[in-house]
Short mmCIF file of C-alpha atoms and ligand atoms in Angstrom, two decimals:
data_model
loop_
_atom_site.label_atom_id
_atom_site.label_comp_id
_atom_site.label_asym_id
_atom_site.label_seq_id
_atom_site.Cartn_x
_atom_site.Cartn_y
_atom_site.Cartn_z
CA MET A 1 64.46 29.49 -59.90
CA ILE A 2 63.17 30.74 -56.56
CA SER A 3 59.71 29.21 -57.10
CA ASP A 4 61.29 25.78 -57.65
CA ASP A 5 63.26 26.21 -54.39
CA LEU A 6 60.08 27.21 -52.56
CA ARG A 7 58.21 24.20 -53.98
CA ASP A 8 61.01 21.92 -52.78
CA ILE A 9 60.73 23.36 -49.27
CA VAL A 10 56.95 23.32 -48.71
CA GLY A 11 55.79 20.88 -51.38
CA GLU A 12 53.83 21.59 -54.57
CA ARG A 13 50.46 21.89 -52.79
CA HIS A 14 51.65 24.65 -50.46
CA CYS A 15 53.36 26.86 -53.03
CA LEU A 16 50.71 28.81 -54.91
CA THR A 17 51.78 30.51 -58.12
CA ASP A 18 48.52 30.31 -60.05
CA THR A 19 46.87 33.78 -60.34
CA ALA A 20 43.47 32.64 -59.08
CA LEU A 21 44.91 30.76 -56.11
CA ARG A 22 47.04 33.74 -55.08
CA ALA A 23 44.24 36.30 -55.33
CA SER A 24 42.82 36.21 -51.80
CA TYR A 25 46.31 36.68 -50.33
CA GLU A 26 47.02 39.70 -52.53
CA THR A 27 44.29 42.15 -51.50
CA ASP A 28 43.76 43.44 -47.99
CA TRP A 29 40.53 43.49 -45.97
CA THR A 30 39.66 47.09 -46.96
CA ARG A 31 40.42 46.50 -50.68
CA ARG A 32 42.50 49.71 -50.58
CA PHE A 33 45.83 47.85 -50.78
CA SER A 34 46.86 45.13 -53.20
CA GLY A 35 49.80 43.88 -55.24
CA SER A 36 50.80 40.73 -57.03
CA ALA A 37 52.97 38.11 -55.30
CA LEU A 38 55.72 36.07 -56.92
CA ALA A 39 54.25 33.14 -54.98
CA VAL A 40 52.28 32.38 -51.83
CA VAL A 41 53.98 29.81 -49.60
CA ARG A 42 52.31 28.00 -46.74
CA PRO A 43 55.02 26.42 -44.54
CA GLY A 44 54.15 23.74 -42.00
CA SER A 45 57.01 24.29 -39.52
CA ALA A 46 59.53 26.84 -38.26
CA LYS A 47 62.25 24.90 -40.10
CA GLU A 48 60.40 25.40 -43.38
CA VAL A 49 60.02 29.12 -42.58
CA ALA A 50 63.80 29.28 -42.04
CA ALA A 51 64.50 27.56 -45.37
CA ILE A 52 62.09 29.92 -47.19
CA LEU A 53 63.79 32.99 -45.72
CA ARG A 54 67.25 31.69 -46.65
CA ALA A 55 66.05 31.06 -50.22
CA CYS A 56 64.56 34.55 -50.44
CA VAL A 57 67.76 36.17 -49.13
CA SER A 58 69.77 34.28 -51.77
CA ALA A 59 67.40 35.35 -54.52
CA GLY A 60 67.07 38.91 -53.18
CA VAL A 61 63.28 38.59 -53.00
CA GLY A 62 61.15 40.36 -50.39
CA VAL A 63 58.89 38.41 -48.02
CA VAL A 64 55.50 39.53 -46.71
CA PRO A 65 54.48 37.54 -43.61
CA GLN A 66 50.72 37.08 -43.51
CA GLY A 67 48.33 35.75 -40.86
CA GLY A 68 44.58 36.27 -41.18
CA ASN A 69 45.00 39.25 -43.56
CA THR A 70 42.70 41.39 -41.42
CA GLY A 71 45.32 44.12 -40.94
CA LEU A 72 44.04 47.55 -41.94
CA VAL A 73 47.21 49.43 -42.97
CA GLY A 74 48.31 47.48 -46.05
CA GLY A 75 51.19 45.62 -44.33
CA SER A 76 49.92 42.08 -44.95
CA VAL A 77 49.72 42.15 -48.75
CA PRO A 78 52.47 42.38 -51.37
CA ARG A 79 53.46 45.64 -52.98
CA GLY A 80 54.55 43.77 -56.11
CA GLY A 81 56.84 40.76 -56.65
CA GLU A 82 57.36 39.59 -53.04
CA VAL A 83 56.74 36.13 -51.65
CA VAL A 84 53.72 36.01 -49.34
CA LEU A 85 54.55 33.76 -46.39
CA SER A 86 51.24 32.59 -44.95
CA LEU A 87 51.42 31.29 -41.37
CA LEU A 88 47.93 29.77 -41.39
CA ARG A 89 49.15 26.16 -41.26
CA LEU A 90 50.97 26.81 -37.98
CA ASN A 91 47.67 26.82 -36.13
CA GLU A 92 48.24 24.41 -33.28
CA VAL A 93 46.78 25.40 -29.91
CA GLY A 94 48.67 23.68 -27.10
CA ASN A 95 47.28 22.52 -23.78
CA VAL A 96 46.33 25.31 -21.43
CA ASP A 97 48.27 25.15 -18.19
CA PRO A 98 45.28 25.33 -15.83
CA ASP A 99 47.30 26.43 -12.82
CA ALA A 100 49.58 29.00 -14.41
CA GLY A 101 46.96 30.27 -16.89
CA GLU A 102 49.30 30.06 -19.88
CA VAL A 103 49.19 28.48 -23.32
CA THR A 104 51.58 28.08 -26.25
CA VAL A 105 50.02 28.50 -29.70
CA GLY A 106 51.15 28.47 -33.31
CA ALA A 107 51.38 31.90 -34.94
CA GLY A 108 48.60 30.94 -37.37
CA ALA A 109 46.06 30.02 -34.67
CA THR A 110 43.06 32.34 -34.83
CA LEU A 111 42.13 34.36 -31.78
CA ALA A 112 38.74 32.57 -31.68
CA SER A 113 40.41 29.15 -31.53
CA VAL A 114 42.64 30.25 -28.65
CA GLN A 115 39.68 31.85 -26.86
CA ALA A 116 37.78 28.55 -27.13
CA ALA A 117 40.69 26.60 -25.62
CA ALA A 118 41.25 29.17 -22.87
CA ARG A 119 37.55 29.23 -21.92
CA ALA A 120 37.34 25.44 -21.83
CA ALA A 121 40.10 25.55 -19.21
CA GLY A 122 38.44 28.34 -17.20
CA TRP A 123 40.61 31.17 -18.52
CA GLU A 124 40.29 34.01 -21.02
CA VAL A 125 42.59 35.70 -23.58
CA GLY A 126 43.41 39.26 -22.45
CA VAL A 127 42.94 40.82 -25.90
CA ASP A 128 39.68 40.63 -27.84
CA LEU A 129 38.69 42.19 -31.16
CA GLY A 130 35.99 41.96 -33.80
CA ALA A 131 38.15 40.08 -36.33
CA ARG A 132 38.60 37.18 -33.86
CA ASP A 133 37.50 34.48 -36.33
CA SER A 134 40.29 35.34 -38.81
CA ALA A 135 42.97 37.36 -37.01
CA THR A 136 45.88 35.16 -35.91
CA ILE A 137 47.97 35.34 -32.76
CA GLY A 138 51.13 35.90 -34.86
CA GLY A 139 49.49 38.82 -36.68
CA MET A 140 48.17 40.20 -33.42
CA VAL A 141 51.64 40.16 -31.86
CA ALA A 142 53.18 41.61 -35.03
CA THR A 143 50.72 44.54 -34.91
CA ASN A 144 50.60 44.76 -31.10
CA ALA A 145 46.80 44.58 -31.49
CA GLY A 146 44.65 46.42 -28.98
CA GLY A 147 40.91 45.85 -29.19
CA VAL A 148 38.17 46.26 -26.65
CA ASN A 149 39.85 45.23 -23.38
CA VAL A 150 43.06 47.28 -23.39
CA LEU A 151 41.60 49.30 -20.54
CA ARG A 152 41.77 46.22 -18.32
CA HIS A 153 44.47 43.96 -19.75
CA GLY A 154 46.65 46.08 -22.06
CA PRO A 155 47.53 45.35 -25.71
CA MET A 156 49.08 42.20 -27.16
CA ARG A 157 52.59 43.09 -25.99
CA ARG A 158 51.43 42.62 -22.40
CA GLN A 159 50.17 39.08 -23.08
CA ILE A 160 53.50 37.66 -24.36
CA LEU A 161 55.40 35.32 -22.06
CA GLY A 162 57.53 33.59 -24.67
CA PHE A 163 57.94 33.20 -28.39
CA GLU A 164 59.58 31.39 -31.29
CA ALA A 165 60.55 33.46 -34.32
CA VAL A 166 62.68 33.03 -37.41
CA MET A 167 65.18 35.73 -38.32
CA ALA A 168 65.87 36.75 -41.93
CA ASP A 169 69.03 34.60 -42.08
CA GLY A 170 67.09 31.52 -40.94
CA THR A 171 68.19 31.60 -37.29
CA ILE A 172 65.40 30.30 -35.06
CA LEU A 173 65.04 32.25 -31.81
CA ARG A 174 63.14 30.32 -29.18
CA ARG A 175 62.22 31.34 -25.62
CA LEU A 176 59.50 28.89 -24.68
CA PRO A 177 57.64 28.40 -22.46
CA GLY A 178 58.75 31.77 -21.06
CA MET A 179 58.47 32.92 -17.47
CA PRO A 180 56.24 35.62 -15.98
CA LYS A 181 59.43 36.98 -14.40
CA ASP A 182 62.41 36.85 -16.75
CA ASN A 183 65.01 39.62 -16.59
CA THR A 184 67.59 38.10 -18.88
CA GLY A 185 68.65 40.92 -21.11
CA TYR A 186 66.62 42.54 -23.85
CA ASP A 187 62.94 41.56 -24.08
CA LEU A 188 62.95 40.32 -27.68
CA GLY A 189 59.33 39.20 -27.56
CA ALA A 190 58.28 42.74 -26.65
CA LEU A 191 60.42 44.06 -29.52
CA LEU A 192 58.57 41.80 -31.96
CA ALA A 193 55.25 43.22 -30.74
CA GLY A 194 54.47 45.98 -33.21
CA SER A 195 57.33 45.07 -35.57
CA GLU A 196 54.78 44.36 -38.33
CA GLY A 197 56.75 41.56 -39.95
CA THR A 198 59.86 43.70 -40.49
CA LEU A 199 62.22 42.01 -37.98
CA ALA A 200 61.41 38.29 -37.91
CA VAL A 201 58.64 35.81 -38.67
CA ILE A 202 56.83 34.79 -35.49
CA THR A 203 56.04 31.06 -35.45
CA GLN A 204 54.86 30.39 -31.87
CA VAL A 205 53.73 32.49 -28.93
CA ARG A 206 53.37 31.66 -25.23
CA LEU A 207 50.41 33.70 -23.94
CA ARG A 208 49.56 34.82 -20.45
CA LEU A 209 45.82 34.25 -19.89
CA VAL A 210 43.52 36.27 -17.64
CA SER A 211 40.74 35.19 -15.27
CA ARG A 212 37.24 34.57 -16.59
CA LEU A 213 34.67 36.79 -14.96
CA ALA A 214 31.52 35.12 -13.67
CA HIS A 215 29.22 38.11 -14.28
CA ARG A 216 29.05 40.65 -17.06
CA ALA A 217 26.68 43.41 -18.14
CA VAL A 218 26.66 45.61 -21.25
CA ALA A 219 24.92 48.96 -21.67
CA VAL A 220 24.42 51.31 -24.59
CA ALA A 221 23.61 54.93 -23.77
CA GLY A 222 22.83 57.87 -26.06
CA PHE A 223 24.17 61.42 -25.54
CA GLU A 224 23.44 64.84 -27.06
CA ASN A 225 27.04 65.26 -28.21
CA ALA A 226 30.51 63.71 -28.12
CA THR A 227 31.66 65.97 -25.28
CA LEU A 228 28.94 64.63 -22.96
CA ALA A 229 29.63 61.04 -24.02
CA VAL A 230 33.38 61.36 -23.38
CA ALA A 231 32.79 63.04 -20.01
CA ALA A 232 30.43 60.19 -19.07
CA ALA A 233 33.03 57.61 -20.15
CA ALA A 234 35.66 59.25 -17.93
CA ARG A 235 33.30 59.35 -14.96
CA LEU A 236 32.20 55.73 -15.42
CA ARG A 237 35.79 54.62 -15.57
CA ARG A 238 36.61 56.50 -12.39
CA GLU A 239 33.54 55.45 -10.41
CA LEU A 240 32.80 51.93 -11.63
CA GLY A 241 35.69 49.65 -10.75
CA SER A 242 34.13 46.88 -12.85
CA VAL A 243 34.47 48.63 -16.24
CA LEU A 244 36.02 46.33 -18.89
CA ALA A 245 35.33 48.25 -22.09
CA LEU A 246 34.28 51.78 -23.04
CA GLU A 247 33.42 52.26 -26.70
CA LEU A 248 32.05 55.27 -28.58
CA PHE A 249 30.12 55.53 -31.85
CA THR A 250 27.87 58.07 -33.52
CA ASP A 251 24.45 58.00 -35.07
CA ALA A 252 25.91 58.07 -38.60
CA GLY A 253 27.80 54.84 -37.82
CA MET A 254 24.83 53.20 -36.16
CA GLU A 255 22.73 54.01 -39.19
CA LEU A 256 25.22 52.13 -41.40
CA VAL A 257 25.35 49.16 -39.01
CA MET A 258 21.56 48.90 -38.95
CA ARG A 259 21.43 49.05 -42.76
CA HIS A 260 24.28 46.73 -43.66
CA ALA A 261 24.45 44.33 -40.71
CA SER A 262 20.71 44.08 -40.02
CA VAL A 263 21.22 45.01 -36.38
CA ALA A 264 18.27 46.67 -34.61
CA ALA A 265 18.54 50.03 -32.82
CA PRO A 266 19.01 49.60 -29.04
CA PHE A 267 16.13 51.97 -28.24
CA SER A 268 13.74 54.15 -30.25
CA ALA A 269 15.34 57.46 -29.24
CA ARG A 270 18.21 58.50 -31.53
CA ARG A 271 21.13 60.53 -30.24
CA PRO A 272 24.21 62.00 -31.99
CA ALA A 273 26.67 59.99 -29.85
CA TYR A 274 26.55 56.63 -28.07
CA LEU A 275 28.63 54.88 -25.46
CA LEU A 276 28.87 51.13 -25.07
CA ILE A 277 29.98 50.14 -21.60
CA GLU A 278 30.86 46.61 -20.51
CA ALA A 279 31.28 45.84 -16.83
CA GLY A 280 32.37 42.55 -15.29
CA SER A 281 32.99 41.09 -11.90
CA ASP A 282 33.76 37.79 -10.28
CA GLU A 283 31.94 38.43 -7.05
CA ARG A 284 28.60 39.86 -8.07
CA ASP A 285 26.46 40.83 -11.03
CA PRO A 286 27.55 44.34 -12.11
CA THR A 287 24.13 45.14 -13.66
CA ASP A 288 22.72 47.10 -10.72
CA GLY A 289 25.87 49.17 -10.36
CA LEU A 290 25.88 49.94 -14.09
CA VAL A 291 22.22 50.94 -14.09
CA ALA A 292 22.72 53.18 -11.04
CA ALA A 293 25.78 54.81 -12.63
CA LEU A 294 23.87 55.50 -15.86
CA GLU A 295 20.87 56.94 -14.02
CA ALA A 296 23.08 59.78 -12.84
CA PHE A 297 23.28 61.01 -16.45
CA GLU A 298 19.47 61.35 -16.75
CA LEU A 299 19.35 59.86 -20.24
CA GLY A 300 15.63 59.03 -20.24
CA ASP A 301 14.78 56.42 -22.86
CA ALA A 302 18.22 56.56 -24.43
CA ALA A 303 19.85 53.81 -22.36
CA VAL A 304 19.59 50.04 -22.24
CA VAL A 305 21.36 47.33 -20.24
CA ALA A 306 21.68 43.61 -20.96
CA SER A 307 23.06 40.93 -18.66
CA ASP A 308 22.17 37.75 -20.57
CA PRO A 309 24.69 36.52 -23.19
CA GLY A 310 22.28 37.03 -26.12
CA GLY A 311 21.39 40.57 -25.10
CA ARG A 312 25.02 41.49 -24.47
CA HIS A 313 25.99 40.08 -27.87
CA ARG A 314 23.24 42.10 -29.61
CA LEU A 315 24.46 45.33 -28.04
CA TRP A 316 28.10 44.56 -28.92
CA GLN A 317 27.05 44.03 -32.56
CA LEU A 318 26.14 47.72 -32.74
CA ARG A 319 29.79 48.63 -32.15
CA GLU A 320 31.70 45.66 -33.57
CA ARG A 321 29.99 45.64 -36.95
CA HIS A 322 31.01 49.20 -37.81
CA THR A 323 34.05 47.94 -39.73
CA GLU A 324 32.09 45.76 -42.13
CA ALA A 325 29.26 48.32 -42.42
CA VAL A 326 31.72 51.02 -43.48
CA ASN A 327 33.36 48.58 -45.93
CA ALA A 328 29.96 47.84 -47.45
CA GLU A 329 29.63 51.53 -48.41
CA GLY A 330 32.92 51.70 -50.30
CA VAL A 331 36.69 51.43 -49.97
CA PRO A 332 37.47 53.36 -46.78
CA HIS A 333 40.48 55.42 -45.75
CA LYS A 334 41.00 54.14 -42.22
CA LEU A 335 42.86 56.35 -39.77
CA ASP A 336 43.39 54.66 -36.45
CA VAL A 337 44.75 57.25 -34.05
CA SER A 338 44.85 58.15 -30.39
CA VAL A 339 44.65 61.49 -28.63
CA PRO A 340 44.77 62.51 -24.96
CA LEU A 341 41.34 61.93 -23.40
CA ALA A 342 40.96 65.67 -22.81
CA ARG A 343 41.07 66.20 -26.60
CA TYR A 344 38.97 63.14 -27.58
CA ALA A 345 35.66 64.93 -28.14
CA GLU A 346 37.46 67.65 -30.07
CA MET A 347 39.00 64.96 -32.32
CA VAL A 348 35.56 63.39 -32.92
CA ASP A 349 34.02 66.77 -33.78
CA ARG A 350 36.88 68.20 -35.83
CA ALA A 351 37.79 65.12 -37.90
CA PRO A 352 34.80 65.50 -40.29
CA VAL A 353 35.51 69.23 -40.56
CA VAL A 354 39.16 68.83 -41.61
CA VAL A 355 38.11 66.07 -44.03
CA THR A 356 35.46 68.12 -45.82
CA ALA A 357 37.85 71.08 -45.95
CA VAL A 358 40.05 69.07 -48.34
CA ASP A 359 37.31 66.95 -49.96
CA GLU A 360 33.84 68.42 -49.85
CA GLY A 361 32.10 65.22 -50.91
CA ALA A 362 33.84 62.89 -48.43
CA ARG A 363 31.88 61.22 -45.62
CA THR A 364 33.48 60.66 -42.20
CA ILE A 365 32.38 57.92 -39.81
CA VAL A 366 34.00 58.05 -36.39
CA TYR A 367 34.01 55.40 -33.65
CA GLY A 368 36.55 54.06 -31.22
CA HIS A 369 37.80 52.74 -27.94
CA VAL A 370 37.21 55.90 -25.94
CA GLY A 371 38.60 54.35 -22.76
CA ASP A 372 42.04 54.25 -24.43
CA GLY A 373 41.82 57.60 -26.22
CA ASN A 374 41.66 55.59 -29.48
CA VAL A 375 39.63 57.13 -32.32
CA HIS A 376 38.91 55.31 -35.61
CA VAL A 377 38.34 57.89 -38.34
CA ASN A 378 36.89 56.29 -41.49
CA VAL A 379 36.58 58.35 -44.64
CA LEU A 380 34.49 57.31 -47.62
CA GLY A 381 34.65 58.97 -51.00
CA PRO A 382 38.25 59.80 -51.96
CA SER A 383 39.98 57.38 -54.33
CA ALA A 384 42.29 54.80 -52.74
CA ASP A 385 45.51 56.61 -53.71
CA ASP A 386 44.34 60.12 -52.77
CA GLU A 387 46.08 60.83 -49.45
CA GLN A 388 44.81 64.36 -48.84
CA VAL A 389 42.19 63.33 -46.28
CA ASP A 390 44.66 61.01 -44.52
CA ASP A 391 47.12 63.88 -44.21
CA ALA A 392 44.47 66.29 -42.94
CA VAL A 393 43.34 63.89 -40.19
CA LEU A 394 46.88 62.95 -39.14
CA GLU A 395 47.90 66.63 -39.05
CA LEU A 396 45.01 67.22 -36.64
CA VAL A 397 46.15 64.30 -34.48
CA LEU A 398 49.63 65.78 -34.08
CA GLU A 399 48.12 69.17 -33.32
CA LEU A 400 46.11 67.54 -30.51
CA GLY A 401 49.21 65.79 -29.12
CA GLY A 402 48.21 62.28 -30.18
CA SER A 403 49.68 59.25 -31.95
CA VAL A 404 49.16 58.58 -35.68
CA SER A 405 48.69 54.88 -34.96
CA ALA A 406 46.91 53.63 -31.85
CA GLU A 407 46.57 49.91 -32.60
CA HIS A 408 46.59 49.02 -36.32
CA GLY A 409 50.22 49.94 -36.96
CA ILE A 410 52.03 51.96 -39.63
CA GLY A 411 51.97 49.40 -42.46
CA VAL A 412 52.50 51.04 -45.82
CA ALA A 413 49.70 53.51 -45.15
CA LYS A 414 51.48 55.82 -42.72
CA VAL A 415 55.20 55.44 -43.48
CA ASP A 416 55.81 59.18 -43.91
CA TRP A 417 53.85 59.90 -40.76
CA LEU A 418 56.05 57.64 -38.63
CA VAL A 419 58.83 60.21 -38.94
CA ARG A 420 56.45 63.12 -38.38
CA ASP A 421 55.17 61.47 -35.20
CA ARG A 422 58.31 59.94 -33.67
CA GLY A 423 61.02 62.22 -35.09
CA GLU A 424 64.16 61.43 -37.11
CA ASP A 425 66.24 60.23 -34.13
CA ALA A 426 63.72 57.63 -32.98
CA VAL A 427 63.18 56.39 -36.53
CA ASP A 428 66.97 56.19 -37.08
CA ALA A 429 67.19 54.04 -33.91
CA MET A 430 64.45 51.80 -35.32
CA ARG A 431 66.27 51.57 -38.67
CA ALA A 432 69.45 50.49 -36.85
CA ILE A 433 67.54 47.59 -35.25
CA LYS A 434 66.05 46.71 -38.63
CA ALA A 435 69.50 46.72 -40.26
CA ALA A 436 70.92 44.43 -37.55
CA TRP A 437 68.09 41.90 -37.76
CA ASP A 438 67.44 42.02 -41.49
CA PRO A 439 70.59 43.37 -43.22
CA ASP A 440 69.31 42.49 -46.71
CA GLY A 441 65.98 44.20 -46.08
CA ILE A 442 63.89 41.27 -47.26
CA LEU A 443 61.31 41.27 -44.44
CA ASN A 444 58.22 43.26 -45.37
CA PRO A 445 59.98 45.91 -47.46
CA GLY A 446 58.04 49.18 -47.59
CA VAL A 447 56.40 48.65 -44.18
CA LEU A 448 57.38 51.13 -41.41
CA PHE A 449 60.18 52.64 -43.55
CA ARG A 450 60.61 53.54 -47.19
CA PRO A 451 62.90 50.81 -48.65
P1 FAD B 501 47.70 40.18 -40.93
O1 FAD B 501 46.69 41.14 -41.37
O2 FAD B 501 47.87 38.98 -41.76
O3 FAD B 501 49.11 40.92 -40.80
C1 FAD B 501 49.24 42.13 -40.10
C2 FAD B 501 50.71 42.52 -40.01
O4 FAD B 501 51.41 41.57 -39.22
C3 FAD B 501 51.42 42.54 -41.35
O5 FAD B 501 52.39 43.54 -41.34
C4 FAD B 501 52.08 41.18 -41.44
O6 FAD B 501 53.22 41.17 -42.26
C5 FAD B 501 52.44 40.92 -39.98
N1 FAD B 501 52.40 39.51 -39.60
C6 FAD B 501 51.31 38.67 -39.63
N2 FAD B 501 51.64 37.48 -39.12
C7 FAD B 501 52.96 37.54 -38.78
C8 FAD B 501 53.87 36.62 -38.20
N3 FAD B 501 53.50 35.39 -37.85
N4 FAD B 501 55.15 37.03 -38.00
C9 FAD B 501 55.53 38.27 -38.33
N5 FAD B 501 54.70 39.19 -38.87
C10 FAD B 501 53.44 38.83 -39.08
N6 FAD B 501 42.95 45.65 -34.59
C11 FAD B 501 43.07 46.07 -33.31
O7 FAD B 501 44.18 46.32 -32.84
N7 FAD B 501 41.96 46.25 -32.53
C12 FAD B 501 40.71 46.00 -32.98
O8 FAD B 501 39.73 46.18 -32.27
C13 FAD B 501 40.57 45.49 -34.31
N8 FAD B 501 39.35 45.15 -34.81
C14 FAD B 501 39.24 44.72 -36.08
C15 FAD B 501 37.98 44.38 -36.57
C16 FAD B 501 37.82 43.96 -37.88
C17 FAD B 501 36.45 43.57 -38.39
C18 FAD B 501 38.96 43.88 -38.73
C19 FAD B 501 38.83 43.41 -40.15
C20 FAD B 501 40.21 44.19 -38.25
C21 FAD B 501 40.37 44.62 -36.93
N9 FAD B 501 41.63 44.94 -36.40
C22 FAD B 501 41.74 45.36 -35.10
C23 FAD B 501 42.82 44.85 -37.24
C24 FAD B 501 43.44 43.42 -37.31
O9 FAD B 501 42.50 42.43 -36.98
C25 FAD B 501 44.64 43.32 -36.39
O10 FAD B 501 45.65 44.20 -36.84
C26 FAD B 501 45.23 41.92 -36.27
O11 FAD B 501 46.22 41.94 -35.29
C27 FAD B 501 45.81 41.40 -37.57
O12 FAD B 501 46.01 39.99 -37.45
P2 FAD B 501 46.17 39.11 -38.78
O13 FAD B 501 46.49 37.72 -38.37
O14 FAD B 501 44.99 39.26 -39.64
O15 FAD B 501 47.45 39.78 -39.41
C1 MLT B 502 37.55 48.47 -34.42
O1 MLT B 502 37.80 48.94 -33.31
O2 MLT B 502 36.40 48.28 -34.81
C2 MLT B 502 38.69 48.04 -35.26
O3 MLT B 502 39.91 48.53 -34.84
C3 MLT B 502 38.50 48.06 -36.72
C4 MLT B 502 38.21 49.39 -37.35
O4 MLT B 502 38.91 50.35 -37.08
O5 MLT B 502 37.29 49.45 -38.16
ZN1 ZN B 503 39.79 49.29 -32.85
#
């Protein structure tokens, strides 16, 4: 029996077959996706991961790698009958190399734990996102996570210097510590970024760290419409060299955040669209420059700046807590997309229109990383399996020349749209890689491609 084999590999305590013990691993963060697992296994080493994969190949059982289970496209939970392979025990954070600004971490280490280690050594992790307390480095590589600092440091793929990963047949690939310059054939670490658990199980990652900035300032500014907010974001990016993050949200989203996350409004004036701008510098406090740049937009009372850590945190809460505030209203359809900046405002304005055209009662909450052209369209109302609103929004994205997945990935949520977006030839090339790395198709079946 496969469960007996799994118990032999990880020990009784780390092989969960009891329904209640499996439950939290079987439903995703949004509650839109769930399925029952044959078992949840929690290996303590790459060797155990290899043995689990070999056992699953022999038994013909699918494997769903899982980190913090904060993924938003249904790729981290079983579809029915797979083994969930949780990486959370591989959470070691190695010593930060203080000169090189590099660190090797276990795939199950949370982003927050790596941030703490990096900061203690005078460095910073290049990628940051709201799920930092739960999201793991392995999951972040597997999804090529983006977050709020892509503008400055790029997504997760750009932070990878080396890796250890286990292939479906149990082969352990290891390129650690990894060099900043390393032109030795194909960049397999980069290939794993965005592979969503379909090619190999990542067990360790060597990360490039970035410098810590001595001074930071955050502003929130209100605008009469999305077009003005997007134009302001573009101008700020061009004129303020210190910009680290440019985020957009609307009054409908802020209303939900204030209600569900008990966060206060930044100023008494309410506006249809808001920008959050973070600026940072090593040499001098960016506050004055940010204030001067905002004054040019003549926003009156609808702008506020904070330079102290508490004030900056409070302003960030207005943007970061959108995800949980939307979740508190119901099970959302989450469409993470990107469009060219020139079409961003149009996407923000038209998304609710195309949604209500197919479902009159649906509510649309839009926010996103405007600096990267990344829009998060959240729809409340339609049942979890009703894909009409998803299709309407993704159709609009292709019309505007965008990508159907900016940073969350394809998962099981957008499998049919991968072909629509990338075309048959590109998806055939991806399938060929999948077939070479995982000939039995046991790694995350149903994610990226139909099995
Ligand atoms: P999981 O959810 O466990 O898994 C995600 C995918 O990766 C699955 O397909 C899984 O099979 C695969 N996987 C996980 N670990 C491994 C491994 N070790 N080896 C191989 N495959 C693996 N995402 C962004 O990009 N930007 C954001 O700003 C952002 N903000 C968020 C805010 C909130 C509040 C929440 C809930 C989510 C947010 N996300 C964001 C989405 C999510 O946090 C990221 O996708 C994150 O990278 C997932 O990490 P995880 O450890 O939770 O992975
Ligand atoms: C965000 O930017 O807040 C995240 O990607 C999560 C979400 O889309 O809700
Ligand atoms: Zn995001």
